[in-house]
XYZ file of C-alpha atoms in Angstrom:
371
model
C 13.907 31.628 12.497
C 10.576 33.319 11.710
C 8.044 31.890 9.108
C 4.429 32.714 8.355
C 2.360 30.189 6.602
C -1.431 29.633 6.257
C -2.781 27.064 8.443
C -4.004 24.749 5.795
C -0.663 24.640 4.035
C 0.890 23.819 7.441
C -1.672 21.041 8.217
C -1.380 19.476 4.861
C 2.680 19.363 5.140
C 2.513 18.185 8.734
C -0.094 15.502 7.915
C 2.306 14.132 5.072
C 5.442 14.327 7.240
C 3.864 12.411 10.250
C 4.036 9.243 8.170
C 7.689 8.925 8.764
C 7.803 9.596 12.525
C 8.327 6.529 14.419
C 5.876 5.599 17.209
C 8.605 4.106 19.382
C 12.337 5.054 19.252
C 15.443 5.214 21.340
C 16.442 8.381 19.571
C 14.180 11.465 20.663
C 15.284 13.598 17.809
C 13.469 11.125 15.384
C 10.273 12.057 17.146
C 10.694 15.694 15.764
C 9.886 17.249 12.570
C 12.639 19.406 11.108
C 11.493 22.808 9.837
C 14.208 24.156 7.575
C 13.923 27.690 6.443
C 17.781 28.208 5.858
C 17.347 28.583 2.035
C 14.393 30.314 0.138
C 12.089 27.322 0.773
C 10.569 26.194 3.886
C 11.017 22.353 4.115
C 9.739 20.039 6.504
C 11.570 16.610 7.106
C 10.952 13.484 9.144
C 12.813 10.208 9.289
C 12.403 7.014 11.015
C 15.643 5.593 9.496
C 13.704 3.246 7.284
C 11.432 5.778 5.619
C 12.094 9.479 5.175
C 9.623 12.475 4.109
C 10.700 15.747 2.888
C 7.987 18.165 1.715
C 7.896 21.877 0.729
C 5.552 24.205 2.416
C 4.254 27.481 0.938
C 4.789 30.400 3.190
C 6.962 33.443 3.961
C 10.451 33.472 5.474
C 11.113 36.445 7.516
C 14.240 35.245 9.304
C 16.127 32.311 7.996
C 16.959 29.379 10.209
C 15.988 25.826 11.328
C 14.499 23.938 14.288
C 13.335 20.406 15.188
C 9.981 20.335 17.102
C 8.082 17.301 18.605
C 6.080 16.286 15.357
C 3.003 14.963 17.344
C 2.639 17.979 19.656
C 3.335 20.336 16.755
C 0.554 18.652 14.610
C -2.001 18.788 17.469
C -1.355 22.500 17.868
C -1.623 23.384 14.366
C -4.829 21.215 13.884
C -6.509 23.132 16.709
C -5.795 26.592 15.613
C -8.121 29.009 13.664
C -8.171 28.818 9.888
C -5.627 31.794 9.654
C -2.052 32.691 9.115
C 0.407 31.003 11.630
C 3.547 32.591 12.799
C 6.321 30.223 14.037
C 9.284 32.003 15.612
C 12.360 30.571 17.447
C 14.904 31.998 19.900
C 18.465 31.259 20.335
C 17.676 28.420 22.638
C 15.325 26.706 19.997
C 12.290 27.643 21.870
C 9.424 27.864 19.428
C 6.421 30.335 19.680
C 3.535 29.435 17.453
C 0.888 32.323 17.140
C -2.362 32.428 15.331
C -4.953 35.289 15.763
C -5.368 35.351 19.571
C -3.809 31.893 20.210
C -0.189 31.602 21.347
C 1.944 28.393 22.037
C 5.288 28.156 23.481
C 7.122 24.750 23.009
C 10.759 23.703 23.459
C 12.602 22.725 20.227
C 16.183 21.089 19.332
C 19.093 22.118 17.175
C 18.164 21.189 13.662
C 21.812 20.205 13.104
C 21.302 17.026 15.289
C 18.459 15.838 12.996
C 19.095 12.608 10.825
C 18.877 13.814 7.226
C 17.631 11.849 4.342
C 20.156 9.885 2.488
C 21.355 11.509 -0.769
C 19.916 9.518 -3.634
C 21.388 9.853 -7.297
C 18.585 10.356 -9.549
C 19.691 8.378 -12.542
C 16.695 7.184 -14.614
C 13.278 8.185 -13.457
C 10.232 5.700 -13.792
C 7.342 8.002 -14.407
C 3.823 6.999 -13.793
C 0.459 8.597 -12.921
C -0.286 8.784 -9.259
C -3.503 7.005 -10.159
C -1.700 4.006 -11.637
C 0.650 3.692 -8.630
C -1.908 4.053 -6.085
C -4.133 1.430 -7.847
C -1.263 -1.052 -8.359
C -0.513 -0.802 -4.623
C -4.294 -1.001 -3.470
C -4.516 -4.182 -5.854
C -1.730 -6.026 -4.240
C -0.845 -4.675 -0.730
C -3.566 -6.815 1.195
C -1.628 -9.992 0.603
C 1.670 -9.077 2.092
C 2.715 -10.907 5.407
C 2.036 -9.074 8.591
C 4.480 -10.965 10.863
C 8.304 -10.618 10.319
C 9.155 -14.463 10.147
C 10.269 -13.786 6.691
C 10.950 -10.050 6.186
C 10.736 -10.419 2.167
C 7.130 -11.283 2.612
C 6.489 -8.081 4.362
C 7.540 -5.992 1.174
C 6.473 -5.983 -2.514
C 8.522 -6.978 -5.380
C 8.919 -4.157 -7.968
C 10.203 -5.869 -11.119
C 10.949 -3.839 -14.422
C 11.598 -6.246 -17.426
C 10.721 -6.261 -21.119
C 9.021 -2.632 -20.909
C 6.690 -3.984 -18.206
C 6.214 -3.016 -14.368
C 5.302 -6.039 -12.345
C 4.357 -5.602 -8.598
C 4.071 -8.869 -6.455
C 3.092 -9.615 -3.007
C 2.514 -12.765 -1.097
C 2.205 -14.260 2.239
C 2.295 -17.911 1.995
C -1.373 -18.619 1.174
C -1.803 -16.381 -1.771
C -0.030 -14.348 -4.321
C -1.240 -11.024 -5.973
C 0.377 -9.744 -9.150
C -0.443 -6.660 -11.127
C 1.431 -5.778 -14.346
C 1.486 -2.571 -16.442
C 3.124 -1.902 -19.711
C 5.558 0.991 -19.734
C 5.494 3.688 -22.419
C 9.320 3.588 -23.036
C 12.322 1.383 -22.386
C 13.630 1.285 -18.898
C 16.623 -0.718 -17.425
C 15.643 -4.181 -15.921
C 15.209 -3.787 -12.043
C 14.264 -5.981 -9.290
C 13.768 -4.707 -5.669
C 11.603 -5.414 -2.756
C 9.950 -2.231 -1.183
C 8.718 -2.520 2.496
C 4.845 -2.712 2.703
C 4.821 -0.018 5.296
C 6.366 2.354 2.782
C 3.799 1.532 0.044
C 0.976 1.896 2.491
C 2.038 5.337 3.484
C 2.846 6.576 -0.047
C -0.617 5.534 -1.205
C -2.245 7.570 1.617
C -0.252 10.772 0.308
C -0.642 10.155 -3.488
C -3.428 12.307 -5.026
C -4.746 9.360 -7.055
C -5.170 11.892 -10.010
C -4.444 10.401 -13.554
C -2.851 13.989 -14.528
C -0.595 14.029 -11.441
C 2.824 12.253 -12.060
C 5.043 10.487 -9.770
C 8.729 9.719 -10.516
C 10.367 6.851 -9.003
C 14.284 6.446 -8.708
C 16.008 3.228 -7.606
C 19.533 2.583 -6.055
C 21.025 -0.582 -4.602
C 19.666 0.076 -1.111
C 16.888 2.889 -1.524
C 13.799 3.735 -3.589
C 12.739 7.397 -3.914
C 9.372 8.731 -4.861
C 9.009 12.383 -6.004
C 5.650 13.936 -6.497
C 3.623 17.256 -5.499
C 6.861 18.864 -4.173
C 7.330 15.895 -1.734
C 10.121 13.333 -1.679
C 9.616 9.950 0.127
C 12.906 7.868 0.426
C 12.837 4.309 1.709
C 15.334 1.558 2.540
C 14.752 -1.569 0.347
C 14.522 -5.029 1.789
C 17.478 -6.976 1.101
C 17.602 -10.402 -0.257
C 16.351 -12.533 -3.275
C 12.708 -12.559 -3.672
C 10.632 -15.767 -4.241
C 10.542 -17.380 -7.586
C 6.949 -17.116 -8.113
C 7.076 -18.144 -11.922
C 7.320 -21.825 -11.000
C 4.140 -21.485 -8.900
C 2.170 -19.925 -11.866
C 0.476 -22.240 -14.371
C -1.774 -21.802 -17.223
C -2.891 -25.289 -17.016
C -6.606 -25.789 -15.926
C -9.221 -28.390 -15.795
C -12.040 -25.985 -14.881
C -12.660 -22.528 -15.879
C -15.624 -20.380 -14.649
C -16.790 -16.868 -15.506
C -18.878 -15.310 -12.922
C -20.488 -11.905 -12.031
C -17.941 -10.459 -9.696
C -20.480 -8.348 -7.442
C -22.730 -11.258 -7.099
C -19.924 -13.664 -6.063
C -18.555 -11.124 -3.648
C -21.867 -10.403 -1.931
C -22.593 -14.093 -1.538
C -19.143 -14.758 0.070
C -19.903 -11.554 2.379
C -23.215 -13.072 3.551
C -21.700 -16.378 4.270
C -19.178 -14.777 6.556
C -21.818 -13.510 8.733
C -21.792 -17.012 10.362
C -18.120 -17.015 11.005
C -16.611 -15.690 14.226
C -13.353 -13.801 13.943
C -10.496 -16.140 14.402
C -12.651 -19.207 13.278
C -11.072 -21.030 10.293
C -14.229 -22.089 8.593
C -13.817 -22.650 4.874
C -16.570 -21.581 2.465
C -17.252 -24.769 0.208
C -17.753 -24.271 -3.564
C -19.277 -26.867 -5.723
C -19.106 -26.072 -9.452
C -21.250 -27.875 -11.846
C -22.941 -27.060 -15.299
C -24.323 -23.648 -15.183
C -24.197 -23.000 -11.273
C -22.002 -22.586 -8.469
C -23.142 -23.645 -5.082
C -21.490 -21.930 -2.018
C -21.939 -23.392 1.536
C -20.752 -22.506 4.877
C -21.444 -24.335 8.178
C -20.473 -23.090 11.586
C -21.603 -23.183 15.203
C -23.539 -20.187 14.453
C -25.620 -21.754 11.659
C -25.248 -22.661 8.085
C -25.861 -21.030 4.791
C -26.351 -22.376 1.021
C -26.669 -20.243 -1.968
C -26.381 -20.681 -5.820
C -25.014 -18.547 -8.388
C -25.336 -18.623 -12.343
C -22.055 -19.154 -13.898
C -20.604 -20.132 -17.124
C -18.363 -23.214 -16.930
C -15.876 -24.906 -19.277
C -14.407 -28.300 -18.252
C -14.910 -30.570 -15.075
C -17.123 -30.211 -12.137
C -15.250 -29.580 -8.938
C -15.796 -29.324 -5.096
C -13.235 -27.082 -3.435
C -12.871 -25.080 -0.166
C -11.269 -21.732 0.343
C -10.710 -19.326 3.115
C -13.504 -16.701 2.505
C -11.445 -13.775 3.493
C -8.790 -14.385 0.898
C -11.479 -14.587 -1.911
C -12.992 -11.453 -0.656
C -9.695 -9.572 -0.382
C -8.948 -10.363 -4.125
C -12.531 -9.655 -5.399
C -12.735 -6.433 -3.727
C -9.712 -4.878 -5.656
C -10.927 -6.228 -9.147
C -12.702 -3.705 -11.089
C -14.053 -5.981 -13.778
C -17.710 -6.754 -13.963
C -17.124 -10.616 -14.834
C -14.175 -12.410 -13.478
C -12.536 -15.771 -14.594
C -11.530 -18.327 -12.158
C -9.111 -21.237 -13.314
C -9.162 -24.566 -11.115
C -7.131 -27.851 -11.486
C -8.261 -29.940 -8.532
C -9.273 -29.361 -4.819
C -5.714 -29.326 -3.623
C -4.035 -27.232 -6.511
C -4.106 -23.207 -6.314
C -6.933 -21.395 -7.866
C -6.143 -18.526 -10.221
C -8.276 -15.366 -10.883
C -7.010 -13.482 -13.853
C -8.012 -11.448 -16.829
C -7.218 -12.414 -20.333
C -4.316 -9.784 -20.636
C -3.178 -10.925 -17.276
C -2.765 -7.489 -15.969
C -3.819 -8.972 -12.651
C -3.327 -12.440 -11.315
C -4.393 -13.737 -7.869
C -3.471 -17.037 -6.833
C -5.271 -18.672 -3.732
C -4.498 -21.912 -2.126
C -7.641 -24.026 -1.326
C -8.066 -25.436 2.177
C -8.866 -29.203 2.926
C -12.466 -29.785 3.371
C -13.734 -32.819 5.244
C -16.557 -34.967 3.793
C -19.030 -33.531 6.380
C -18.362 -30.023 5.276
C -18.671 -31.171 1.567
C -22.289 -32.449 2.030
């Protein structure tokens, strides 16, 4: 095999491919990037058996062939080369010689035939969105998936298509994040759970441009994303997702409207007095026209008032400040609406159209903290 590619093209493609290279594996071939120049295109493929990526690289093919090279070493070599054309040539023993200007590297490779190819996905019905929309929907929900594997379903996000609407849901046992989007045409109903790792990596690769499209295909066990000459295939998480509808309520005794930036900055200031790992709640007292926020820790205390609009009853309630910050950070609205029932019931932050809903469970506060 002999190919010639501009360094920047190589680097961009390797950067994308690295996202499906496992950090630990018992199968050394999976630590490789497959370079396939057996057709009229140069394709890079990586696969950790959960997530697989295939991307097309612009370049010239002088001799057809394929080879699997250690992905991390290959990346580091390409990254450090001069900004010029790079020639990659392999011999019969899969030894690759990489040259660029006066630099020359020789690294051992493996037979491409040993590589684990991506599963073949039948492309039935594509759900097409702008890359900007998908990236935003992931950003606005991914923070509330569970990190540990106690319940595997919680480490993924629900993608549900129903009544011409795409709904993405994540939850971790303390909070729920929901984003909804109306679709421009009819799609078959779907309900699948996509691993958080897949979505996190996808959002890093997506351009985020409104004019750039991404096509999504579903099968029983896999999801496929296709965009910018790149294909990302991921296994789905098996199992029945949680029935969140029974946790969502439109009833409330108190509704407040508050400036998002002011509220976020105030909570952010309060957390200066909380050491990492400390579970100190922020205590919020809501009365007519104002919201008072208090925090009390071994490092000191803080007390601040914010102007609000209130409907309904006064309420005193405590929250984990991180959960409020996470939700507020991803809301783009200038004014947010919070709906509360009582100090032990979930709080809802949502817009009038319910394009987003954030449910946050309160924490118990003692009388001392309430003062």
